[in-house]
Coordinates of C-alpha atoms in Angstrom, one line a residue:
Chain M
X1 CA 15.4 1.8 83.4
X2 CA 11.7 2.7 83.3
X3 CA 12.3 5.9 81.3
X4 CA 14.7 3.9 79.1
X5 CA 12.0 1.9 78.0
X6 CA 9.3 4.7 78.1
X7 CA 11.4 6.3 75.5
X8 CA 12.1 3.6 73.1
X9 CA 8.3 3.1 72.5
X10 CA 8.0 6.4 72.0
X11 CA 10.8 6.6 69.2
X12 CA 9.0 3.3 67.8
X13 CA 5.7 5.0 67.6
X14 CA 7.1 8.1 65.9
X15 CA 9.1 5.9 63.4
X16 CA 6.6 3.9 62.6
X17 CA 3.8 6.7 61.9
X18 CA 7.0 8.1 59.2
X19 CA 7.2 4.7 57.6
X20 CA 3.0 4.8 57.4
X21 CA 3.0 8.2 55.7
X22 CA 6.0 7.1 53.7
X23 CA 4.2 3.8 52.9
X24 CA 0.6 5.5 51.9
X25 CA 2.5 8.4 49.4
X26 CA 4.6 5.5 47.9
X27 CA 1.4 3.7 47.5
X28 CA -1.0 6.6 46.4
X29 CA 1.9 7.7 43.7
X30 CA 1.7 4.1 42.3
X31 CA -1.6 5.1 41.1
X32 CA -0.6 7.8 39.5
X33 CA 2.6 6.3 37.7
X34 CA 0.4 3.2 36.1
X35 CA -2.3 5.6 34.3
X36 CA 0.0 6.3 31.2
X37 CA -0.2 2.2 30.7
X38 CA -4.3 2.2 30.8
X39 CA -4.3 4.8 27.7
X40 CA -6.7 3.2 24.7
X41 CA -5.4 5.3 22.0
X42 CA -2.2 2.3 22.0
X43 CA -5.0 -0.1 21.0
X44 CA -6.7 1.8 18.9
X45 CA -3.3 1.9 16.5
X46 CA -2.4 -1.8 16.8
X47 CA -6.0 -2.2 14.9
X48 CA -5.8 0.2 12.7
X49 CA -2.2 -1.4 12.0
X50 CA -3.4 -4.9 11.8
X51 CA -6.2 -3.7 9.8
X52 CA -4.0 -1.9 7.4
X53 CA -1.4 -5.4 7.1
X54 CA -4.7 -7.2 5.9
X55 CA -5.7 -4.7 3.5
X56 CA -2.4 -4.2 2.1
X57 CA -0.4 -7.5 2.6
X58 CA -2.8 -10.1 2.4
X59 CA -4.7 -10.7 -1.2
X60 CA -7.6 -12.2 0.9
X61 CA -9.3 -15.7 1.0
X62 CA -10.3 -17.3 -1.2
X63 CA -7.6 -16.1 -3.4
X64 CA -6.1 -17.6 -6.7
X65 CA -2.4 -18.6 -7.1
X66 CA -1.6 -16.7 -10.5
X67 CA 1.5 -19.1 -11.3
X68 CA 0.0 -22.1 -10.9
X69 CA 1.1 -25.0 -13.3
X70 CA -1.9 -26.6 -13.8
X71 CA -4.6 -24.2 -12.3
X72 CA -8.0 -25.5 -11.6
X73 CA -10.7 -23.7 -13.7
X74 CA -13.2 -23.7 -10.7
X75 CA -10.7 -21.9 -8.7
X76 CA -12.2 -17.9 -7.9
X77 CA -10.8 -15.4 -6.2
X78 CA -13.0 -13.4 -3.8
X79 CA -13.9 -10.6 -6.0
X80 CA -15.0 -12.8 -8.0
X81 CA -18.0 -14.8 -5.4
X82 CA -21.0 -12.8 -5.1
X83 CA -22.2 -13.8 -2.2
X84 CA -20.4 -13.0 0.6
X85 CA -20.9 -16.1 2.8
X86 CA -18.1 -17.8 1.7
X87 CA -15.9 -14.7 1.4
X88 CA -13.8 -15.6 4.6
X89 CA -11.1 -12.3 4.3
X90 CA -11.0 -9.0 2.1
X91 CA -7.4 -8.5 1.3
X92 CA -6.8 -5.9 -1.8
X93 CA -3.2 -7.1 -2.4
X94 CA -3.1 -8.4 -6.2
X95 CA -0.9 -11.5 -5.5
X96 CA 1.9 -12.6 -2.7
X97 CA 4.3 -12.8 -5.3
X98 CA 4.4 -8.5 -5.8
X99 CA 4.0 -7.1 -2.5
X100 CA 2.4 -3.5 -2.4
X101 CA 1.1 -3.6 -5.6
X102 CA -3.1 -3.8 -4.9
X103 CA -5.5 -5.2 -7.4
X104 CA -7.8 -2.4 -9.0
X105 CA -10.8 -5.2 -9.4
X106 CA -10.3 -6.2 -5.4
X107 CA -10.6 -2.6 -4.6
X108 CA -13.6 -1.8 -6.9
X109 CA -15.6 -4.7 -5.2
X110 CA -14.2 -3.8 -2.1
X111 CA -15.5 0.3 -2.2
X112 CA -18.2 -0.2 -4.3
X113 CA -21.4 0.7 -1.9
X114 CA -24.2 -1.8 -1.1
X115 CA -21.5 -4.8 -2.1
X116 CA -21.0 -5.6 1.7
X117 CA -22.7 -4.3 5.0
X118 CA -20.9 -2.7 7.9
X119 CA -21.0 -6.3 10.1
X120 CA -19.7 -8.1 6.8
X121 CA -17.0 -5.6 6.9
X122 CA -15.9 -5.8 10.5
X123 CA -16.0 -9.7 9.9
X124 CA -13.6 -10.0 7.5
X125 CA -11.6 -7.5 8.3
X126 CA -11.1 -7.3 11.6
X127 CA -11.4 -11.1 12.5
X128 CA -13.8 -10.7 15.1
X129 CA -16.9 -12.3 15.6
X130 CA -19.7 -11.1 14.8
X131 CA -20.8 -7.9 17.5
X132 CA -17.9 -9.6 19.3
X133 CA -15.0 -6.3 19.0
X134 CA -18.0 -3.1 18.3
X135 CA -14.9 -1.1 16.5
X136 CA -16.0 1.5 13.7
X137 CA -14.2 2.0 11.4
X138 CA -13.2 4.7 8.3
X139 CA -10.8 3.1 5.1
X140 CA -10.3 5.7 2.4
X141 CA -8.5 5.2 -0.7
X142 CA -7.1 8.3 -2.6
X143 CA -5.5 8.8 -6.0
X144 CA -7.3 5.7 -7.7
X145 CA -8.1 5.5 -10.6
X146 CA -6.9 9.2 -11.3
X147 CA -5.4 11.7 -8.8
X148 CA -8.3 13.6 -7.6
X149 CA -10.5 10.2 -6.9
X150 CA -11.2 8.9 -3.1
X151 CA -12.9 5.7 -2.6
X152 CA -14.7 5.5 1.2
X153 CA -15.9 2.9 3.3
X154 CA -17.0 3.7 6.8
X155 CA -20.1 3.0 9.2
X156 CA -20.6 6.6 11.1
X157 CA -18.2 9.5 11.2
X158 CA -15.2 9.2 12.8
X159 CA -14.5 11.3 15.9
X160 CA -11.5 13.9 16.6
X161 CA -9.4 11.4 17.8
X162 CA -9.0 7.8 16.6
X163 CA -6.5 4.9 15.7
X164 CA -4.8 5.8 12.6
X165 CA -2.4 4.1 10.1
X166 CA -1.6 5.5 6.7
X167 CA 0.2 3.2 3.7
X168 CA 1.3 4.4 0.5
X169 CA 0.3 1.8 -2.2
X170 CA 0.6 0.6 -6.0
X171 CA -2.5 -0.1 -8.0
X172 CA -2.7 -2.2 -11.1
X173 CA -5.4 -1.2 -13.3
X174 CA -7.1 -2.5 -16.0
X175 CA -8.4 0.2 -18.4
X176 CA -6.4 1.3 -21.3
X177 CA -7.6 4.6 -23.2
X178 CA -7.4 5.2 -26.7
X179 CA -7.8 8.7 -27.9
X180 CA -9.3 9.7 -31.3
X181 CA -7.9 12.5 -33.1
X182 CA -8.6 11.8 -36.7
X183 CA -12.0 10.5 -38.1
X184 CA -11.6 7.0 -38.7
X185 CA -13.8 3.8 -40.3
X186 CA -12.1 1.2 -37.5
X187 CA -10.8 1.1 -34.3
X188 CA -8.6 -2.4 -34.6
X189 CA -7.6 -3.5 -30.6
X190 CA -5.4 -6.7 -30.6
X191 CA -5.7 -8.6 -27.5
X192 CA -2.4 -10.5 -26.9
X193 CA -4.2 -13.4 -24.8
X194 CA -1.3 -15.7 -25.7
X195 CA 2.0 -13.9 -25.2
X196 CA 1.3 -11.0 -23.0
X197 CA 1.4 -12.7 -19.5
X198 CA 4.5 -14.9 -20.2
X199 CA 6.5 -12.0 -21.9
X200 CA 5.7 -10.0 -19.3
X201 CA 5.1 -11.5 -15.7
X202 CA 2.0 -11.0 -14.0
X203 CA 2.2 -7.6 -13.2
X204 CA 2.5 -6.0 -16.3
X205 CA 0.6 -8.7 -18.1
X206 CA -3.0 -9.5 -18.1
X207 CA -4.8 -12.7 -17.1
X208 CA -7.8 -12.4 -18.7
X209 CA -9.0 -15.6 -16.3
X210 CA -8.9 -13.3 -13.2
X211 CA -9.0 -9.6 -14.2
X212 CA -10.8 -7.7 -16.9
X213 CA -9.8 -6.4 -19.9
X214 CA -11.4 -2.8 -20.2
X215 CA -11.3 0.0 -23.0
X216 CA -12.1 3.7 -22.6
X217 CA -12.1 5.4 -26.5
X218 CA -12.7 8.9 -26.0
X219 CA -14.1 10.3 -29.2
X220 CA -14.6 14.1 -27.8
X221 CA -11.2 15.3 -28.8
X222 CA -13.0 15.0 -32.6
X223 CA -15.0 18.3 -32.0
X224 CA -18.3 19.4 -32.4
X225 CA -17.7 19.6 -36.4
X226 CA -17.2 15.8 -36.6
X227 CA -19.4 14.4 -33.4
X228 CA -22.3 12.1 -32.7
X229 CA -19.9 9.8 -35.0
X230 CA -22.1 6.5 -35.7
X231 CA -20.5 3.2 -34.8
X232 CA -22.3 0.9 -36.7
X233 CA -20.9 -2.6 -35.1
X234 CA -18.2 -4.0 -32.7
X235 CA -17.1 -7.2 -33.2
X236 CA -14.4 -9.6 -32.7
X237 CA -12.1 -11.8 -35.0
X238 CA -9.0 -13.9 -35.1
X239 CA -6.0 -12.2 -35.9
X240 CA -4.9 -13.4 -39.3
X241 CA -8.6 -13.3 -41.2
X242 CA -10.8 -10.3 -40.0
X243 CA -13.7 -11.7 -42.1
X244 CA -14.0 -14.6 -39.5
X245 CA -16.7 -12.9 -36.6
X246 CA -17.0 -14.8 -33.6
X247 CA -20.7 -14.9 -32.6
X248 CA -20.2 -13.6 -29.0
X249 CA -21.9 -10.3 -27.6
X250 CA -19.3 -7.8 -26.8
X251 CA -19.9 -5.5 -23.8
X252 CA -20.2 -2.0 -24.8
X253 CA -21.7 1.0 -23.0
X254 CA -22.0 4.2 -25.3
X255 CA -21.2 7.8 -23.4
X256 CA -21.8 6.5 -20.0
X257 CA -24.8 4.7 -20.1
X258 CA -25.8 2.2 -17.8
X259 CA -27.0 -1.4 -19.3
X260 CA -27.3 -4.7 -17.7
X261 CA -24.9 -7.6 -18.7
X262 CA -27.4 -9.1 -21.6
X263 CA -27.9 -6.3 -23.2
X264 CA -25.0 -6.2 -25.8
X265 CA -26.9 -6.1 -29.0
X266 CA -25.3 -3.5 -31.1
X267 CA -27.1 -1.6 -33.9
X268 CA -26.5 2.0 -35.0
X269 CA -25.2 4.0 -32.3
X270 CA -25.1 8.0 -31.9
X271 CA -20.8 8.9 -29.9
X272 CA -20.9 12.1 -28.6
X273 CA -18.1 11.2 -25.9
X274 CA -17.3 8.1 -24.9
X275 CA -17.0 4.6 -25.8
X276 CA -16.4 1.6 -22.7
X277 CA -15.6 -1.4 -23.4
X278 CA -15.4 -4.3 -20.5
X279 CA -14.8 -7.8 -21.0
X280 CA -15.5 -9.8 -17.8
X281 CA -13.3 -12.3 -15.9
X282 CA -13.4 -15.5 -17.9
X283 CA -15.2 -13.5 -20.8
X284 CA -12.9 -15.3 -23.1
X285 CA -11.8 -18.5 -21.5
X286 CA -13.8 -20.2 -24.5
X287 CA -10.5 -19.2 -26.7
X288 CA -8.1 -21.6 -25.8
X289 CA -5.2 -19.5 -26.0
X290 CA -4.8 -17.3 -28.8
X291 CA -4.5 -13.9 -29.9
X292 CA -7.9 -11.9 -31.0
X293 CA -8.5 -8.3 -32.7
X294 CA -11.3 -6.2 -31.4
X295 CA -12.9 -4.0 -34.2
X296 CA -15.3 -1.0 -33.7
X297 CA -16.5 -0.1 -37.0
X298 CA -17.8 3.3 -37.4
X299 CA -20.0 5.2 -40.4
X300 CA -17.1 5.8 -43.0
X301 CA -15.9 9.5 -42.8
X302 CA -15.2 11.3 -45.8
X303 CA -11.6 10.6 -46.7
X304 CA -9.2 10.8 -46.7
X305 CA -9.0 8.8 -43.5
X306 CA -6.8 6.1 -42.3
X307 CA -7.7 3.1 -39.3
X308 CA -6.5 2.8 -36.2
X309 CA -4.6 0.0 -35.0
X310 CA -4.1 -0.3 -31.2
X311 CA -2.2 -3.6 -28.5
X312 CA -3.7 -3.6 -25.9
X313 CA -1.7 -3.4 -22.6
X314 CA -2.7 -2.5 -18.8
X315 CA -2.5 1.0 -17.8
X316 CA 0.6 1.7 -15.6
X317 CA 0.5 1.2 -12.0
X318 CA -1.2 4.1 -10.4
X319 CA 0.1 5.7 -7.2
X320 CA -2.2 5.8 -4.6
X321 CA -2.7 5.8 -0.6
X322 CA -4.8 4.3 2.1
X323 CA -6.1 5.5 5.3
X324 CA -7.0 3.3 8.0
X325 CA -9.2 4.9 11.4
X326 CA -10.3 2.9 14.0
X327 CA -11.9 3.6 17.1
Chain F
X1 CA 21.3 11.1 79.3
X2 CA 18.4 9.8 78.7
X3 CA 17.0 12.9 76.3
X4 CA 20.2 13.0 74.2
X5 CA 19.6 9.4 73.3
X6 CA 15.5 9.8 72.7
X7 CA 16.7 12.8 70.3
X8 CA 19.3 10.7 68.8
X9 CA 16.7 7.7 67.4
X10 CA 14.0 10.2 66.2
X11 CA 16.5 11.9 63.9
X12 CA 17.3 8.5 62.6
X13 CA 14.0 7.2 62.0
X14 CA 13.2 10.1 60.1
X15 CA 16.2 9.9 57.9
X16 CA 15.8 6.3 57.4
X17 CA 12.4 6.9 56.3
X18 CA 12.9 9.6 54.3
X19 CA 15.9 7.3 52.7
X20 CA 13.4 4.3 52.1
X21 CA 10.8 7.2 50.4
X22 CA 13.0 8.7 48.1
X23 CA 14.4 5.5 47.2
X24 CA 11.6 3.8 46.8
X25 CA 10.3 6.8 44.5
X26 CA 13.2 6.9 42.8
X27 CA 13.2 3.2 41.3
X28 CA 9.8 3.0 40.7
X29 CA 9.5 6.3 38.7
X30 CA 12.7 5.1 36.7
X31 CA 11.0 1.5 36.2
X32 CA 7.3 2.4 34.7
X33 CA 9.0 5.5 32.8
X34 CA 11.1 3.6 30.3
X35 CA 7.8 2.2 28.8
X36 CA 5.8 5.1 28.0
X37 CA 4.6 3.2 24.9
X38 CA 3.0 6.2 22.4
X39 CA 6.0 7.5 21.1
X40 CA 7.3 5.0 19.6
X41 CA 3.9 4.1 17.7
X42 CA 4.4 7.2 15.8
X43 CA 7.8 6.5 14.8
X44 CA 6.2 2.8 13.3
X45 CA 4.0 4.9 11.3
X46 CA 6.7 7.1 9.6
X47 CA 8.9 3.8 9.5
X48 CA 6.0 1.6 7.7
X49 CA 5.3 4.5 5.7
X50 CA 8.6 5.3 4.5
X51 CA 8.9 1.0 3.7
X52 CA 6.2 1.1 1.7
X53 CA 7.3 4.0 -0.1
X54 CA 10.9 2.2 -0.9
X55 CA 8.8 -0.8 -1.6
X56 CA 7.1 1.1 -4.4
X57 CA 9.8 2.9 -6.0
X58 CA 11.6 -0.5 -6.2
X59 CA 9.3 -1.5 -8.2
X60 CA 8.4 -0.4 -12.0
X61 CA 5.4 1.6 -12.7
X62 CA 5.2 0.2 -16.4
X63 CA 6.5 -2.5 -18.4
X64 CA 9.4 -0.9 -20.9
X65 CA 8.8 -3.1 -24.3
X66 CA 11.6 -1.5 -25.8
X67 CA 14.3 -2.5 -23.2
X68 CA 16.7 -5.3 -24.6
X69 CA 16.4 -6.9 -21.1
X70 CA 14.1 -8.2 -18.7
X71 CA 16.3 -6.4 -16.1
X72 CA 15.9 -3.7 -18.1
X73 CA 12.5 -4.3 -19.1
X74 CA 11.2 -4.0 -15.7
X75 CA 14.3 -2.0 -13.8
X76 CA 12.6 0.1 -10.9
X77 CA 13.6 3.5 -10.3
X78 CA 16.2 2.7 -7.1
X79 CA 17.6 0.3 -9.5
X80 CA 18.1 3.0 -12.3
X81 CA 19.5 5.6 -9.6
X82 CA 21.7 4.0 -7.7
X83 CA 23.9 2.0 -10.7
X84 CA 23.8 5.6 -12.4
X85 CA 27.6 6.7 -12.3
X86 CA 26.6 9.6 -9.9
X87 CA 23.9 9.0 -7.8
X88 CA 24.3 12.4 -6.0
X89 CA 23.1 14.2 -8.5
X90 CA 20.0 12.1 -8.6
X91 CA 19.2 12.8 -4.8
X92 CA 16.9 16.0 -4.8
X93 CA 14.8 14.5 -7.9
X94 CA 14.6 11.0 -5.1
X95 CA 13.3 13.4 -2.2
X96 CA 10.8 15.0 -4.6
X97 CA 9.2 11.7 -6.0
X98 CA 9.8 9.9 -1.9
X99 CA 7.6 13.0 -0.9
X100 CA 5.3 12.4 -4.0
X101 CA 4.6 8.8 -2.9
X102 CA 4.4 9.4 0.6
X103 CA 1.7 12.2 0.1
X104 CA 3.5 14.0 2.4
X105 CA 5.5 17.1 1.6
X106 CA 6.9 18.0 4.7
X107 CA 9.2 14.6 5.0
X108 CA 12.9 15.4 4.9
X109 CA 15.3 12.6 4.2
X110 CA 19.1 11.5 4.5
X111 CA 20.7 8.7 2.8
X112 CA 23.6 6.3 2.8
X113 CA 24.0 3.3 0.5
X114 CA 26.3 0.3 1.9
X115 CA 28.1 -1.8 -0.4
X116 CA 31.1 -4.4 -0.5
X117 CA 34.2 -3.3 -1.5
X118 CA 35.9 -5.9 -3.2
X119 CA 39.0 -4.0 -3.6
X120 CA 39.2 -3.2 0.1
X121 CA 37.8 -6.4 1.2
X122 CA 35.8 -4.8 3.3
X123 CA 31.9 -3.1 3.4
X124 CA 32.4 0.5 2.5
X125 CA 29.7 3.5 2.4
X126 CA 28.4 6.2 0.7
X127 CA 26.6 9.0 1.3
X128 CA 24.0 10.3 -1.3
X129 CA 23.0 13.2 -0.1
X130 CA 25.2 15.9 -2.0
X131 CA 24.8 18.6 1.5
X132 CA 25.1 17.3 5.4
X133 CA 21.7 17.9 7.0
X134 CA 23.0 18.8 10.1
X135 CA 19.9 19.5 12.0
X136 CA 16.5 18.3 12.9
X137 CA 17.6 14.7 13.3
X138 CA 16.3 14.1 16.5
X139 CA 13.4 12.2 16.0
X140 CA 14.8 10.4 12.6
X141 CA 14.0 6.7 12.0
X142 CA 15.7 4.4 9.8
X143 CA 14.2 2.1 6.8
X144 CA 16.9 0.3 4.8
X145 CA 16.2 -1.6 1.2
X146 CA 18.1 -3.8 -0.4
X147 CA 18.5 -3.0 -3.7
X148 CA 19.9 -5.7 -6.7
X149 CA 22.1 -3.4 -9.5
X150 CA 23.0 -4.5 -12.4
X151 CA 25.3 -1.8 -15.1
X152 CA 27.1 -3.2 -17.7
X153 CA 29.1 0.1 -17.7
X154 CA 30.4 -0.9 -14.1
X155 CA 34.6 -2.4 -14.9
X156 CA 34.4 -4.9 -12.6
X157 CA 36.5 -8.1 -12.3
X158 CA 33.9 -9.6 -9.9
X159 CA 31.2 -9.0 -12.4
X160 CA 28.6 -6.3 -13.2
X161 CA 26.0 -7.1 -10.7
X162 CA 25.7 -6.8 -6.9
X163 CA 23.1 -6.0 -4.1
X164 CA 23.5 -3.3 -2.0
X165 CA 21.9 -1.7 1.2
X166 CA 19.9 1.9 1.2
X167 CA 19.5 3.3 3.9
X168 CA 17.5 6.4 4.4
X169 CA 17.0 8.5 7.6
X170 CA 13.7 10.4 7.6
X171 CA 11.8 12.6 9.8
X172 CA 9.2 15.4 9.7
X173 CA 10.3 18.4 9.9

């Protein structure tokens, strides 16, 4: 009987020093088997996801609703608010209404350097508060407004490795080109304020409330034998009597020179290249609604010669994609 | 006697042991390993990116003033392809302009468009690839669109218009 029980302890002890060493490997491989589910690079893509769905999907706040029965006049959409305090989010999306299609002014505000610091990005696009979620982060925009264009907005470098989401996108632009060929005395460019949004829907058509109306003549195609041309005025009129001038300023700059929004005053003017044309957001909400011709009158050429007349309509929409890294 | 037994329970405990410690193993490894969690994040990237890309073609680049329509006016390229009488033929130019969208020329893609049959009462399918890619479908994923036709062409009791599904299998190769 003694040994009996001199051996049972004895097989207790053994079997419990297996189930220990059993017990500690199970334990020790736990460890090991949980690591996979600590990895940061899973985060990393959730943000640059989310932060993608915001650029992409979301037109931002404030934001206008373009099919608005009775729209209030005061009503801006964030590109439009210069000071970014009361920008609350930067979505580039032109309007809920055509998903994937972005707005070209949204995007121009949005990549345009000095417009918004690195916190004031990170506010409003990341929701965090302010030093709240450190991310950095790196958006570029290729293929906007032509092919070879990249539009970048980061705060340092990114590293090797980093959260990444890639969306391919529509862009609807705003600048319409006009090519001259032949010498010409005008240029005549209706603007179809009245029809061209209700014929068309708001993508193809122009709300010259929210979006500019822009107008690239490129005069180079002429040839050194014709250029500088002169253009002697620019002016604009009511369709049906072109001897009627309105008295407004119109916004030229003359082969890519810079000038500040009062400086429209036209007098004889030397083309060598190019002529652009912008007409501001709310340029012509003094119009009521109704059709106006935009004439650039040039020094007559020897003839013969015959004028130009040009509609204008947006540019199609331009392919383009957008890179998100986060890290 | 007495040894035979004392040999007896020390072989047990160890198998027991050894039972509980594989088994243990076993169930756990199988447990956390069905949620590795990074693969399918790159699958949500080729899926979002191959959405957005559907997204764009079904929608018109430019307003067609000449159309009679406003279907017409603004008909999006899946809209054109897929009420064309042949839509095969149409596939390679589809690949080429999916890869020019995506920015990404190494995207190979399958496709299979889903419609109802009225005839048959019953959904039939289609498959618009003109050759079967047989291989490197392992790691495909799967983005479907629907996509509202309209072809006056079409003889139709029912009428000329319907919605039906595309759905296109893509992976890298």
């Amino acid at each position: 009987m003694d040994h009996d029980s001199g051996q049972l302890s004895i097989d207790l002890t053994i079997g419990f020093a297996v189930f220990m060493i059993g017990f500690i490997f199970v334990v020790t491989l736990m460890g090991g088997l949980l690591v996979g589910l600590q990895s940061k690079t899973i985060d990393y893509d959730a943000v640059a996801y989310r932060t993608s769905v915001i650029l992409v999907e979301d037109p931002g706040e404030p934001r206008v609703n373009l099919y608005a029965v009775n729209p209030d006049p005061l009503d801006l959409s964030w590109e439009q608010i210069d000071d970014p305090v009361q920008i609350t989010r930067l979505g580039l999306l032109y309007s809920k209404e055509h998903p994937g299609v972005l707005s070209g002014e949204k995007i121009k505000r949005f990549f345009t350097p000095g417009e918004f610091t690195n916190e004031e990005y990170k506010d409003k696009l990341l929701l965090s508060e302010p030093g709240q979620y450190p991310y950095h982060f790196h958006i570029n925009l290729s293929g906007y407004p032509n092919a070879g264009n990249t539009w970048i907005v980061e705060d340092t470098n990114p590293p090797a490795s980093t959260g990444y989401m890639k969306r391919a996108v529509l862009i609807k632009g705003y600048s319409m080109p006009i090519t001259l060929d032949n010498p010409v005395e005008y240029v005549n460019v209706t603007l179809p304020l009245s029809g061209i949004q209700s014929d068309r829907g708001g993508l193809y058509g122009i709300y010259p409330r929210f979006e500019p109306i822009e107008i690239f003549i490129d005069a180079s195609r002429l040839g050194p034998a014709l250029l500088p041309i002169d253009l002697t005025d620019v002016f604009l009129t009511p369709p049906d009597d072109y001897s009627f001038v309105y008295e407004e300023k119109v916004p030229v700059r003359i082969d890519g020179a810079s000038t500040s929004d009062d400086s429209y005053t036209m007098s004889v003017n030397e083309v060598n290249d190019t002529i652009h044309l912008r007409f501001e957001p709310g340029y012509f909400s003094g119009y009521s609604i109704e059709d106006v011709v935009l004439h650039f009158q040039f020094a007559p050429p020897i003839p013969p010669f015959d004028d130009l007349d040009e509609t204008y309509v947006p540019p199609p929409l331009t392919i383009a994609t957008l890179e998100v890294s986060i890290w | 006697m007495v040894g035979e037994e004392a040999q007896l329970y020390t072989i047990e405990g160890f198998a027991a042991a050894i039972l509980i410690v594989v088994t243990a193993y076993l169930i756990l490894n199988s447990t956390f390993i069905l949620t590795p969690g990074d693969t399918h994040i790159n699958d949500l990237q080729l899926e979002q990116l191959g959405n957005d890309v559907l997204r764009m073609m079904d929608t018109k680049n430019s307003f067609d003033s000449t159309a009679p329509n406003r279907y017409l006016q603004t008909q999006s390229y899946l809209e054109q392809w897929l009420s064309s009488n042949d839509p095969k033929l149409g596939f390679d130019p589809f690949v080429t302009q999916f890869q020019g969208y995506a920015g990404d020329s190494r995207l190979k893609l399958d496709a299979f468009m889903y419609y109802w049959d009225h005839g048959a009462n019953r959904m039939g399918s289609y498959s618009l690839s003109p050759t079967i890619h047989s291989t490197s479908h392992e790691h495909y994923v799967t983005i479907t669109k629907y996509v509202y036709l309209d072809n006056p062409g079409w003889d139709d009791p029912l009428g000329v218009s319907r919605t039906v599904l595309l759905e296109v299998q893509l992976w890298r190769d």
